[in-house]
mmCIF file of C-alpha atoms and ligand atoms in Angstrom:
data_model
loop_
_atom_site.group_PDB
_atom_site.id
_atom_site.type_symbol
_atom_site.label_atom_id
_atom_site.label_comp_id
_atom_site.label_asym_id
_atom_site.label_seq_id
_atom_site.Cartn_x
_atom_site.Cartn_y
_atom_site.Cartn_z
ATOM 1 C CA UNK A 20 63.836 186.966 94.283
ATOM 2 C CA UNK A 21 67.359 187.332 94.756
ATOM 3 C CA UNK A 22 66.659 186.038 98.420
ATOM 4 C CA UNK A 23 64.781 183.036 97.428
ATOM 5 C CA UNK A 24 67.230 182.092 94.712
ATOM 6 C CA UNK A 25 69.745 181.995 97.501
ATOM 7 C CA UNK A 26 68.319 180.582 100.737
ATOM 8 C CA UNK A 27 65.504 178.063 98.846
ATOM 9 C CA UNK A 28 66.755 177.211 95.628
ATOM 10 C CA UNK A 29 70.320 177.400 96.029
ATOM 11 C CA UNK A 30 70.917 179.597 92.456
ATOM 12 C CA UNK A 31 73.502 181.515 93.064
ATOM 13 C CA UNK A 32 74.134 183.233 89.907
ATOM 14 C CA UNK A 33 70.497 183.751 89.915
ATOM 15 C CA UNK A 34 70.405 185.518 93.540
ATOM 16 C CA UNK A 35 73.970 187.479 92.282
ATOM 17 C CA UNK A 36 72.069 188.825 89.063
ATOM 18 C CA UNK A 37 68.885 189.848 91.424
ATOM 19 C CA UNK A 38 70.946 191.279 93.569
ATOM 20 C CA UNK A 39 72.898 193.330 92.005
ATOM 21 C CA UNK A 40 69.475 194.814 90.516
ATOM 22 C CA UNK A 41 68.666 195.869 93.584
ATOM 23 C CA UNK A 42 71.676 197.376 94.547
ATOM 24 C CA UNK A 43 71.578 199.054 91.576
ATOM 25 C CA UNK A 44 68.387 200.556 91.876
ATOM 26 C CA UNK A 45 68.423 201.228 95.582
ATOM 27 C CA UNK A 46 71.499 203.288 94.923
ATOM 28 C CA UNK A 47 69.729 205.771 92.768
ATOM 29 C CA UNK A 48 68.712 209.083 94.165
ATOM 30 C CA UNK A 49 65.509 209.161 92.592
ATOM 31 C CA UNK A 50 62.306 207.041 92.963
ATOM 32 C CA UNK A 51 61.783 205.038 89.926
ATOM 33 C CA UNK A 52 58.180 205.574 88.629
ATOM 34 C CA UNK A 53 58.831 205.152 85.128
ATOM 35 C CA UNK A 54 61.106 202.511 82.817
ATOM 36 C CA UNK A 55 62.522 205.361 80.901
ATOM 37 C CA UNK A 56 64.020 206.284 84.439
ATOM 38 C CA UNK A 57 66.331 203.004 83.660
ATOM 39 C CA UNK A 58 66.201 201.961 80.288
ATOM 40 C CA UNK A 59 69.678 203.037 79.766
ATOM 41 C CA UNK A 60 71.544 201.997 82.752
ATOM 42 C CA UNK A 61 74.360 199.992 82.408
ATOM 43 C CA UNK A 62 73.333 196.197 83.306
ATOM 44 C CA UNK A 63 69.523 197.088 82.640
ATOM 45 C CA UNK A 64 68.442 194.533 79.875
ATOM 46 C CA UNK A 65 64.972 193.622 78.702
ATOM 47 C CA UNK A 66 63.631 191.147 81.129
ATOM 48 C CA UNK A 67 64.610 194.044 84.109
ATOM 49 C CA UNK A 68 62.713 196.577 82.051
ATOM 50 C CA UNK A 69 59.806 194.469 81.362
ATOM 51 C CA UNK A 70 59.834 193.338 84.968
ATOM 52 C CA UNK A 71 60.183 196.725 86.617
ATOM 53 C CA UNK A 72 56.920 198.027 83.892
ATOM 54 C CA UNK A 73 55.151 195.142 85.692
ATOM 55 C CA UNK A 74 56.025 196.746 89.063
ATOM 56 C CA UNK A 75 54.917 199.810 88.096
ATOM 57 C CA UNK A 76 51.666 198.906 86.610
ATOM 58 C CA UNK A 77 50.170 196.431 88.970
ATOM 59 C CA UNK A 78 52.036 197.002 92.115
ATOM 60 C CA UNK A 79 53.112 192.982 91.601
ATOM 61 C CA UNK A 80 55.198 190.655 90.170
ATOM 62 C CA UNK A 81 53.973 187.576 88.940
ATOM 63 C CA UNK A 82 57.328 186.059 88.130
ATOM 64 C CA UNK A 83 57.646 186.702 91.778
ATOM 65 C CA UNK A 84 54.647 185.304 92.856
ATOM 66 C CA UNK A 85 55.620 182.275 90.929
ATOM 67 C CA UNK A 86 58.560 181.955 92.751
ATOM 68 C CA UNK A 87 57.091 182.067 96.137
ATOM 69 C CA UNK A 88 54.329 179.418 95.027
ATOM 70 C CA UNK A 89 57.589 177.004 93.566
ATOM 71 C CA UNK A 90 59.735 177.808 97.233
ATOM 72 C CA UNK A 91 56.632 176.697 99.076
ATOM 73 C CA UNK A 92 56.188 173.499 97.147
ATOM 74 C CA UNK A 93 60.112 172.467 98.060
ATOM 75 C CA UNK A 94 59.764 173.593 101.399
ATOM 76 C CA UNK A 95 57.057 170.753 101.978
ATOM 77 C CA UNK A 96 58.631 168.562 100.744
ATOM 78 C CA UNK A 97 61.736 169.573 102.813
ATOM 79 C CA UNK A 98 59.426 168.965 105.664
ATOM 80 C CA UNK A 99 59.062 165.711 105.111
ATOM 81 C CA UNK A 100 61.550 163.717 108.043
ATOM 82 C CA UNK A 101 64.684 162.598 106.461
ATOM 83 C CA UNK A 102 64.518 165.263 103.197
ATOM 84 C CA UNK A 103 66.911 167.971 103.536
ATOM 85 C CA UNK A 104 66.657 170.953 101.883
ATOM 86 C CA UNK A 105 68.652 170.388 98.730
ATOM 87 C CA UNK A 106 67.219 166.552 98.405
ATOM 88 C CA UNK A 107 63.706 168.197 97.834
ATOM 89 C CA UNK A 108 64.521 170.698 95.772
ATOM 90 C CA UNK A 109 66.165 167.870 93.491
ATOM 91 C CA UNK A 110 62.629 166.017 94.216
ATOM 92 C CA UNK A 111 60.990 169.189 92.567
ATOM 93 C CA UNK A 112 63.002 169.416 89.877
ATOM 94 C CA UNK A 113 61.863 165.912 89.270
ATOM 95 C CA UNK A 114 58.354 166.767 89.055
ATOM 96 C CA UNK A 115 57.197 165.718 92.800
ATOM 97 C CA UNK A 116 55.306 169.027 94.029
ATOM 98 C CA UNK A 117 53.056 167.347 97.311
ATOM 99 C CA UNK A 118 53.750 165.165 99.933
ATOM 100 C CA UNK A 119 51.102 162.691 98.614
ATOM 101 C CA UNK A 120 53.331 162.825 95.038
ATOM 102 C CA UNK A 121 55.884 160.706 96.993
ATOM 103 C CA UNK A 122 53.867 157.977 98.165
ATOM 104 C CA UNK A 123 54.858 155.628 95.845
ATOM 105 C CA UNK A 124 58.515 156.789 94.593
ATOM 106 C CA UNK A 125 60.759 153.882 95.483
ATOM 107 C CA UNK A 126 63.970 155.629 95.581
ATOM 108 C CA UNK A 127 62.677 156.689 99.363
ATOM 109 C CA UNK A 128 64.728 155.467 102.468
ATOM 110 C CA UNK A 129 62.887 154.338 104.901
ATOM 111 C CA UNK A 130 63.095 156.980 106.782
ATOM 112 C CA UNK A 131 61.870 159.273 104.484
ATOM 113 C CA UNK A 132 58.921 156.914 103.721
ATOM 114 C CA UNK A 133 57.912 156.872 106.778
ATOM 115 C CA UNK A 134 57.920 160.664 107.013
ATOM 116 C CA UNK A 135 55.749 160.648 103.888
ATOM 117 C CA UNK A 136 53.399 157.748 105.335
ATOM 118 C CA UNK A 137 52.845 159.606 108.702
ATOM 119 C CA UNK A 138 53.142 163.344 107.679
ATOM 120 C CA UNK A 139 49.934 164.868 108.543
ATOM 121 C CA UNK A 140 50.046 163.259 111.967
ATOM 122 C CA UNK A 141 53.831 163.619 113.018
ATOM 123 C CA UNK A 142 53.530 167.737 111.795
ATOM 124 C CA UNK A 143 51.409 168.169 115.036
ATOM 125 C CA UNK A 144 52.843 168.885 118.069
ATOM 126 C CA UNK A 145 52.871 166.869 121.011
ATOM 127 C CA UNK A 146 50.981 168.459 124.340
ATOM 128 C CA UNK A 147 53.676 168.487 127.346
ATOM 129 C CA UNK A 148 51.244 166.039 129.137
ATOM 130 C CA UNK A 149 51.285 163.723 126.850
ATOM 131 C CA UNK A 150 55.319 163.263 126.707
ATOM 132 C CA UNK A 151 55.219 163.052 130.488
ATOM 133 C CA UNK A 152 52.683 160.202 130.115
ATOM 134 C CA UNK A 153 54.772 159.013 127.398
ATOM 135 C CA UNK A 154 58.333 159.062 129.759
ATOM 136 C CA UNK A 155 56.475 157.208 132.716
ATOM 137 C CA UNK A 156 55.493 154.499 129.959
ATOM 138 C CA UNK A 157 58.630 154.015 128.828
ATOM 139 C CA UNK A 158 60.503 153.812 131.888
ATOM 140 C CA UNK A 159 57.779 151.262 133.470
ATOM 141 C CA UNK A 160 58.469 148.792 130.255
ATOM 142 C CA UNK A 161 62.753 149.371 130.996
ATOM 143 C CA UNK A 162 62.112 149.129 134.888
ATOM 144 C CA UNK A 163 60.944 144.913 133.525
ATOM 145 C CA UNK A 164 63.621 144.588 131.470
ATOM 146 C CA UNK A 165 66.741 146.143 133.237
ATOM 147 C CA UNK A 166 65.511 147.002 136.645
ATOM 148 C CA UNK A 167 67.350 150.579 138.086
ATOM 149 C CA UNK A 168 67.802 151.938 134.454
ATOM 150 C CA UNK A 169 67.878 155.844 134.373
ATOM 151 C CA UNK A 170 65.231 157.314 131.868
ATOM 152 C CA UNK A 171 65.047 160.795 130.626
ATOM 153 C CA UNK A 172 62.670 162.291 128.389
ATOM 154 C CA UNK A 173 64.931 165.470 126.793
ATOM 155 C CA UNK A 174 64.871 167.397 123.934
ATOM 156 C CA UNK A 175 62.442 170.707 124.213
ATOM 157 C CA UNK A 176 60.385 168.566 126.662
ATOM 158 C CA UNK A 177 63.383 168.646 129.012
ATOM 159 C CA UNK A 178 63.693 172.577 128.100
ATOM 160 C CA UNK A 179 60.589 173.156 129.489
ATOM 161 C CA UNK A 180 58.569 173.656 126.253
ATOM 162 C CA UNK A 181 54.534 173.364 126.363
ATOM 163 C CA UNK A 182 54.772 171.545 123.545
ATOM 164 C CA UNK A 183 56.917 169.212 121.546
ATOM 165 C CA UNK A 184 57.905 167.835 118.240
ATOM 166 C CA UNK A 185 58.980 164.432 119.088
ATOM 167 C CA UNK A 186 59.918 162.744 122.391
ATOM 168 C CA UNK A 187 63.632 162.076 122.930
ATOM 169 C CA UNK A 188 63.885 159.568 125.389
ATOM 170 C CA UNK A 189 67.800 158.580 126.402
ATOM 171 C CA UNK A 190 68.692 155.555 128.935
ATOM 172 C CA UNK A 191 71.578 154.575 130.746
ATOM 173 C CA UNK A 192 72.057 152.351 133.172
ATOM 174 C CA UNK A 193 74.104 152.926 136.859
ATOM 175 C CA UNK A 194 75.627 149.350 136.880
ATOM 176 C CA UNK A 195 77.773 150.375 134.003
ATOM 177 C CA UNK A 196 77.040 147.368 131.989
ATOM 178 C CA UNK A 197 73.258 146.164 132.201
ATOM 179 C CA UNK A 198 72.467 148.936 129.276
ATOM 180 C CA UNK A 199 73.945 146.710 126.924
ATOM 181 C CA UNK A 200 71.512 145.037 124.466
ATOM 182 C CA UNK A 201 68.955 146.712 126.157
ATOM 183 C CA UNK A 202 67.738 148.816 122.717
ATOM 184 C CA UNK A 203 67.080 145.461 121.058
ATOM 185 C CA UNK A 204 65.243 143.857 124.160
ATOM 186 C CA UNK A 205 63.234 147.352 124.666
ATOM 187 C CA UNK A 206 62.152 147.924 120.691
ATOM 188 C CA UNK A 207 61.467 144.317 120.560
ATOM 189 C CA UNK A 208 59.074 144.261 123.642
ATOM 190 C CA UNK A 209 57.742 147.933 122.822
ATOM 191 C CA UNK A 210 56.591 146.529 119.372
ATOM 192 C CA UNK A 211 54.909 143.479 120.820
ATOM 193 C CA UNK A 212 52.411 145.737 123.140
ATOM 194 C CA UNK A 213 51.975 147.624 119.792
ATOM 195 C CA UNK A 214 53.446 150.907 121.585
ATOM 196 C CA UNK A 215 56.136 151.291 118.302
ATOM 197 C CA UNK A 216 54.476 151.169 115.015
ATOM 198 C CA UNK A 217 57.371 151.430 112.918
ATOM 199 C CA UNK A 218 60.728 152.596 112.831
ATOM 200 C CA UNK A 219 65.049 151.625 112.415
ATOM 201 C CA UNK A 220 67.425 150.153 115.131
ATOM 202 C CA UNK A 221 70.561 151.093 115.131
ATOM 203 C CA UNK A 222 72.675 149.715 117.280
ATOM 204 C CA UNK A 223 76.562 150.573 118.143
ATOM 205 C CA UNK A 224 77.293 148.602 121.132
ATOM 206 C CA UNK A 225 78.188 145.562 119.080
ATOM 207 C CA UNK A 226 80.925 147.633 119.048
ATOM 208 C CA UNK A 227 82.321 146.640 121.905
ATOM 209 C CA UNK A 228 82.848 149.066 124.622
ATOM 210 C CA UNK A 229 82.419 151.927 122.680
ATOM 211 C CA UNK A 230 80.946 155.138 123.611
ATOM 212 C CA UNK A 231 78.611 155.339 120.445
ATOM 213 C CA UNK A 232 74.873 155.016 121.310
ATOM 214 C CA UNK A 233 72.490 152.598 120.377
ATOM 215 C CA UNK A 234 69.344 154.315 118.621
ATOM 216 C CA UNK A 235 66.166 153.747 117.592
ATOM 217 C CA UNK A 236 64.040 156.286 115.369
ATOM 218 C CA UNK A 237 60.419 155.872 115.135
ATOM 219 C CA UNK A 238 56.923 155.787 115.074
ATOM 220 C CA UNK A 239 54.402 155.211 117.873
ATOM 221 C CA UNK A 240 51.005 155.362 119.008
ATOM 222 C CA UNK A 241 49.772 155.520 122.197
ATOM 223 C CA UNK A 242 46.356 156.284 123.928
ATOM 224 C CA UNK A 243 44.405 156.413 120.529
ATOM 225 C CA UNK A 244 46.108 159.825 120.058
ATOM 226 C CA UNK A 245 47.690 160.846 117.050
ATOM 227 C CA UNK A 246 50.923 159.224 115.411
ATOM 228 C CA UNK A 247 54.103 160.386 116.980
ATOM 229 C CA UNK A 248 57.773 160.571 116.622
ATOM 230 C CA UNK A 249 60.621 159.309 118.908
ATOM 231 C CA UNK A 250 63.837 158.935 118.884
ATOM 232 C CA UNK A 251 65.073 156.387 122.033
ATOM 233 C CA UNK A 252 69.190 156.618 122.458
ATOM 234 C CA UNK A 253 70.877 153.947 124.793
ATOM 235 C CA UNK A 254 74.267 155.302 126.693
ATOM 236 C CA UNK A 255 76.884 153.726 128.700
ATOM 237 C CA UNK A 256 76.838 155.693 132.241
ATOM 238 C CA UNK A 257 80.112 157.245 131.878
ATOM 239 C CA UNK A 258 79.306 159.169 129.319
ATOM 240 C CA UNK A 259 75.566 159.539 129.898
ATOM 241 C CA UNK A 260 76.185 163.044 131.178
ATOM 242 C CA UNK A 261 77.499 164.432 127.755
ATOM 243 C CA UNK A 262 74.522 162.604 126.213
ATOM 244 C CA UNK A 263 72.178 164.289 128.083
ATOM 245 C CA UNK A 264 73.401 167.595 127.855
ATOM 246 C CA UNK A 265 73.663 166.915 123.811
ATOM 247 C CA UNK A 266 70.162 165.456 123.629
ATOM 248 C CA UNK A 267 68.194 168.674 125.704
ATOM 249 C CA UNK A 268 70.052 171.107 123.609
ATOM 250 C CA UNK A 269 68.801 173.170 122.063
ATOM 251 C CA UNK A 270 70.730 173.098 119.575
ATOM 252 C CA UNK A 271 71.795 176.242 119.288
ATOM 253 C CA UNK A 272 73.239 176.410 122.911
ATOM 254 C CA UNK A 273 75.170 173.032 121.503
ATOM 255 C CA UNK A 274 76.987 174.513 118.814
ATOM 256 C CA UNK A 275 78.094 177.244 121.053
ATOM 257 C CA UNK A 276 79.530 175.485 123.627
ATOM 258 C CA UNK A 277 80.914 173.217 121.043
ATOM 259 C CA UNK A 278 82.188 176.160 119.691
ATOM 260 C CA UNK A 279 83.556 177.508 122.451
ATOM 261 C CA UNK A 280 85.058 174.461 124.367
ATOM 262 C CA UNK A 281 87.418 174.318 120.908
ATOM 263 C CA UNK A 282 88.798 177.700 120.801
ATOM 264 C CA UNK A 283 88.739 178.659 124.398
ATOM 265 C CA UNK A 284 90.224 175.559 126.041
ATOM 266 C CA UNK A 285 91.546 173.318 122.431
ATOM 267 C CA UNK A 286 88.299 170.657 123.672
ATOM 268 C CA UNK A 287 85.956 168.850 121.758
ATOM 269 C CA UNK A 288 82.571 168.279 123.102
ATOM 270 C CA UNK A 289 80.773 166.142 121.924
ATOM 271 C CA UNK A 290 77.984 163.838 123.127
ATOM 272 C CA UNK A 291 80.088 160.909 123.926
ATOM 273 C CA UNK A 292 82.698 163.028 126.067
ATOM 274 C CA UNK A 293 85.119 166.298 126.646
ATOM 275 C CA UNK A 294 88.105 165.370 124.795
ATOM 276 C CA UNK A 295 91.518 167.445 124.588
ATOM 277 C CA UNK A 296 92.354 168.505 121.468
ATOM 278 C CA UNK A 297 96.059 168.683 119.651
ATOM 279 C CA UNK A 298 95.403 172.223 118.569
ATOM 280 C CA UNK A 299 92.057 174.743 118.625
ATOM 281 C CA UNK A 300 91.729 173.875 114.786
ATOM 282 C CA UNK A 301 88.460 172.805 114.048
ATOM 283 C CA UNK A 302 89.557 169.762 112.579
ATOM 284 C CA UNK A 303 93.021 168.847 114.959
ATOM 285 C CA UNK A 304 93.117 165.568 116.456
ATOM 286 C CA UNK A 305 90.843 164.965 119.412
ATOM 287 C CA UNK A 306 92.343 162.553 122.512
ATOM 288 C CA UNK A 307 90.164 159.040 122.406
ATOM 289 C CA UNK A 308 89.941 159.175 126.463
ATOM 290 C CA UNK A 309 87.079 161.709 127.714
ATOM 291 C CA UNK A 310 87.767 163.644 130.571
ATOM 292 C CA UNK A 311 85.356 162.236 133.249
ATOM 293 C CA UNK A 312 82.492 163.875 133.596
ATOM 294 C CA UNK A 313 79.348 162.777 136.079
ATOM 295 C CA UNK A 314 76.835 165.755 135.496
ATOM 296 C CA UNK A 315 76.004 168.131 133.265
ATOM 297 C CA UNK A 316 76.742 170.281 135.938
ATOM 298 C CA UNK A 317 80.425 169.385 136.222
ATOM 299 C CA UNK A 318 80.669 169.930 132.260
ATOM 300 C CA UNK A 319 79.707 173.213 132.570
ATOM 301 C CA UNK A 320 82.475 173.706 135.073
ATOM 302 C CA UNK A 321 85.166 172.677 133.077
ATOM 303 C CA UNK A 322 84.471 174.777 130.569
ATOM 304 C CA UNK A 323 84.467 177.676 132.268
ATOM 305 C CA UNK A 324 79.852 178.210 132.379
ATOM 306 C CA UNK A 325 77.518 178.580 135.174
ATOM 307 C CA UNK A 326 75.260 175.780 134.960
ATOM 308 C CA UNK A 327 72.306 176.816 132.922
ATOM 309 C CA UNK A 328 68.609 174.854 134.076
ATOM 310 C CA UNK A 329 67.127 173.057 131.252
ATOM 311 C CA UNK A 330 64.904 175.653 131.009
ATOM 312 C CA UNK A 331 67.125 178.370 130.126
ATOM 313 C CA UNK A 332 68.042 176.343 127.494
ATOM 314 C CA UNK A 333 66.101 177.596 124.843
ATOM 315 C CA UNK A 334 68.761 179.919 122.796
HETATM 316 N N1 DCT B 411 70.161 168.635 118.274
HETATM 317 C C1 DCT B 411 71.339 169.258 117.887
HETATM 318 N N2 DCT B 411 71.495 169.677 116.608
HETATM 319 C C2 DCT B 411 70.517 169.508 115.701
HETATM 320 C C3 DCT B 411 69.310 168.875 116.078
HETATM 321 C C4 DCT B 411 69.181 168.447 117.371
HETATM 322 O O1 DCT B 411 72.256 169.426 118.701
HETATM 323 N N3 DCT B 411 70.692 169.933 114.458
HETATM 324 C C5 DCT B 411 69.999 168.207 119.670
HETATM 325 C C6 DCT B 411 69.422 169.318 120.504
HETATM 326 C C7 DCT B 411 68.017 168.906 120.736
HETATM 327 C C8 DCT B 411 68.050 167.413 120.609
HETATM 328 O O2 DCT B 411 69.119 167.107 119.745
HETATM 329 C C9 DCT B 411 66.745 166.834 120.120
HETATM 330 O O3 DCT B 411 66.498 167.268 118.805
HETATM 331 P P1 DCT B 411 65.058 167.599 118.287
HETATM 332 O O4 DCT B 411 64.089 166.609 118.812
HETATM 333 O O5 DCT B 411 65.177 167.734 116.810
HETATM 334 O O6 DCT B 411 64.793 169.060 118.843
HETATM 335 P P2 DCT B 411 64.001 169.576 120.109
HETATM 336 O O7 DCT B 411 64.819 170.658 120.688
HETATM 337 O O8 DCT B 411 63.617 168.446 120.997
HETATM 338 O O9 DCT B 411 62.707 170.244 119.475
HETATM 339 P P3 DCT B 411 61.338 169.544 119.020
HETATM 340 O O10 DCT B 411 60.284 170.001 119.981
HETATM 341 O O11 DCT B 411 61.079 170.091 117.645
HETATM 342 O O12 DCT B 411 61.527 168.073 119.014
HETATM 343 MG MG1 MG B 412 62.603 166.778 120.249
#
């Protein structure tokens, strides 16, 4: 309990209480096997004694099993794309205990609703073959639209993995400029042929010459199979290197070379560039230029790190 108070239902004073229980009762040099063992501990009050009876008796707990049934029902609906873990447990506390509950609340984004709409099909993973079918799509439908674009399918299907979650498909384009409006000319055509089902644009490059991708996150279908996620990120080429290498992950290996381009050389890595810090403080001032960087492999090199395959990615 004191576990589940702290890592599901964020109660501390809860978990504290629980597990100070513990403590207590681990620390005794003695197996409890009856409540008059405890009854007149310091701390001990009712509820422990009652509870600890319960133990005794049955070998269970139902306030326990209670607990687990309540931490399941959140983490469902922190399953859901676009519900974070304390979002749902705020859903639970206002009554919503299944996926299907949420169908109709209105105070969804649209994210989220599509998470709910497409659950059962976007909790499957995606077969390896299918992303690779998936990339070769893709790219064929930029190849009309911007011919020489670079494609990548990355995420765990660049890591090697047998099977994925979503496909992460990032683009770039040599020429340096052609990658512009691209997003909007690619959704738009993808949705015509009925490829993307549903999903949110956003796009950065209005911004003018900035580093900041253009995304889309959504929904498609493709070969009658199931309903599937992607996420489709458009880079300028300079920085397409540090998107890449941001985008395959995982993200574990990202927050440690994060970590470590910051306190070992004062950089921050991020995946629009290598930029030089004014101190190794997490939050110091970062330069606005990137240090030019072509490959992955020549990131890895400035910071020091053999260049891992996407393979040996998976931390
Ligand atoms: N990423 C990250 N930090 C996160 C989530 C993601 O740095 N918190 C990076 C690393 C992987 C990449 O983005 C794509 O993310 P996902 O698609 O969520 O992960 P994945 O590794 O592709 O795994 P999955 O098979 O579940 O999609
Ligand atoms: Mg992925």
């Amino acid at each position: 309990m004191w576990h589940l108070y702290e890592d599901v239902l964020g109660d501390q004073w809860r978990s504290l209480i629980y597990r100070k229980t513990v403590n207590k009762l681990r620390s005794l040099p003695y197996k409890v096997t009856s409540v008059e063992q405890i009854r007149e501990m310091y701390g001990v009050g009712k509820s422990l004694v009652k509870m600890v009876k319960e133990i005794l008796g049955t070998g269970q707990l139902q306030k326990l099993d209670n607990l687990k049934a309540q931490v399941g029902e959140i983490q469902v609906l922190g399953s859901v794309w676009g519900i974070g873990a304390i979002q749902a447990r705020e859903l639970y506390k206002k009554g919503f205990r299944t996926v299907k509950d949420l169908e109709n609340y209105s105070s969804l984004t649209s994210m989220q609703r599509m998470g709910v709409k497409y659950y059962d099909d976007i909790n499957l993973r995606i077969p390896r073959d299918e992303v690779v079918d998936t990339e070769k799509f893709v790219r064929g439908v930029v190849e009309t639209l911007a011919p020489g674009a670079w494609v990548n399918a990355a995420g765990s299907y660049r890591r090697g993995k047998p099977t994925c979650g979503d496909v992460d498909i990032l683009i770039t384009h040599p020429d340096g400029s052609s990658h512009q409006d691209l997003l909007a000319r690619l959704v738009q055509e993808l949705r015509r042929i009925e490829f993307i089902v549903d999903g949110l644009r956003v796009d950065a490059n209005a911004r003018k010459g900035g580093t900041q991708p253009d995304m889309f996150m959504g929904i498609f279908h493709f070969q009658c199979k199931a309903y599937r996620r992607i996420d489709i990120k458009v880079y300028p080429r300079h920085v397409y290197a540090f998107a890449l290498l941001a985008f395959t992950g995982n993200d574990v290996l990202n927050r440690k070379i994060r970590f470590l381009a910051r306190v070992k050389f004062g950089y921050k890595l991020s995946d629009q560039g290598l930029f030089i810090r004014e101190s190794k403080k997490k939050d110091s001032k970062a330069s606005t230029e990137s240090i030019p960087c072509e490959t992955e492999r020549e990131i890895f090199e400035k910071l020091g790190l053999d260049y891992p395959e996407p393979h040996d990615r998976n931390w």
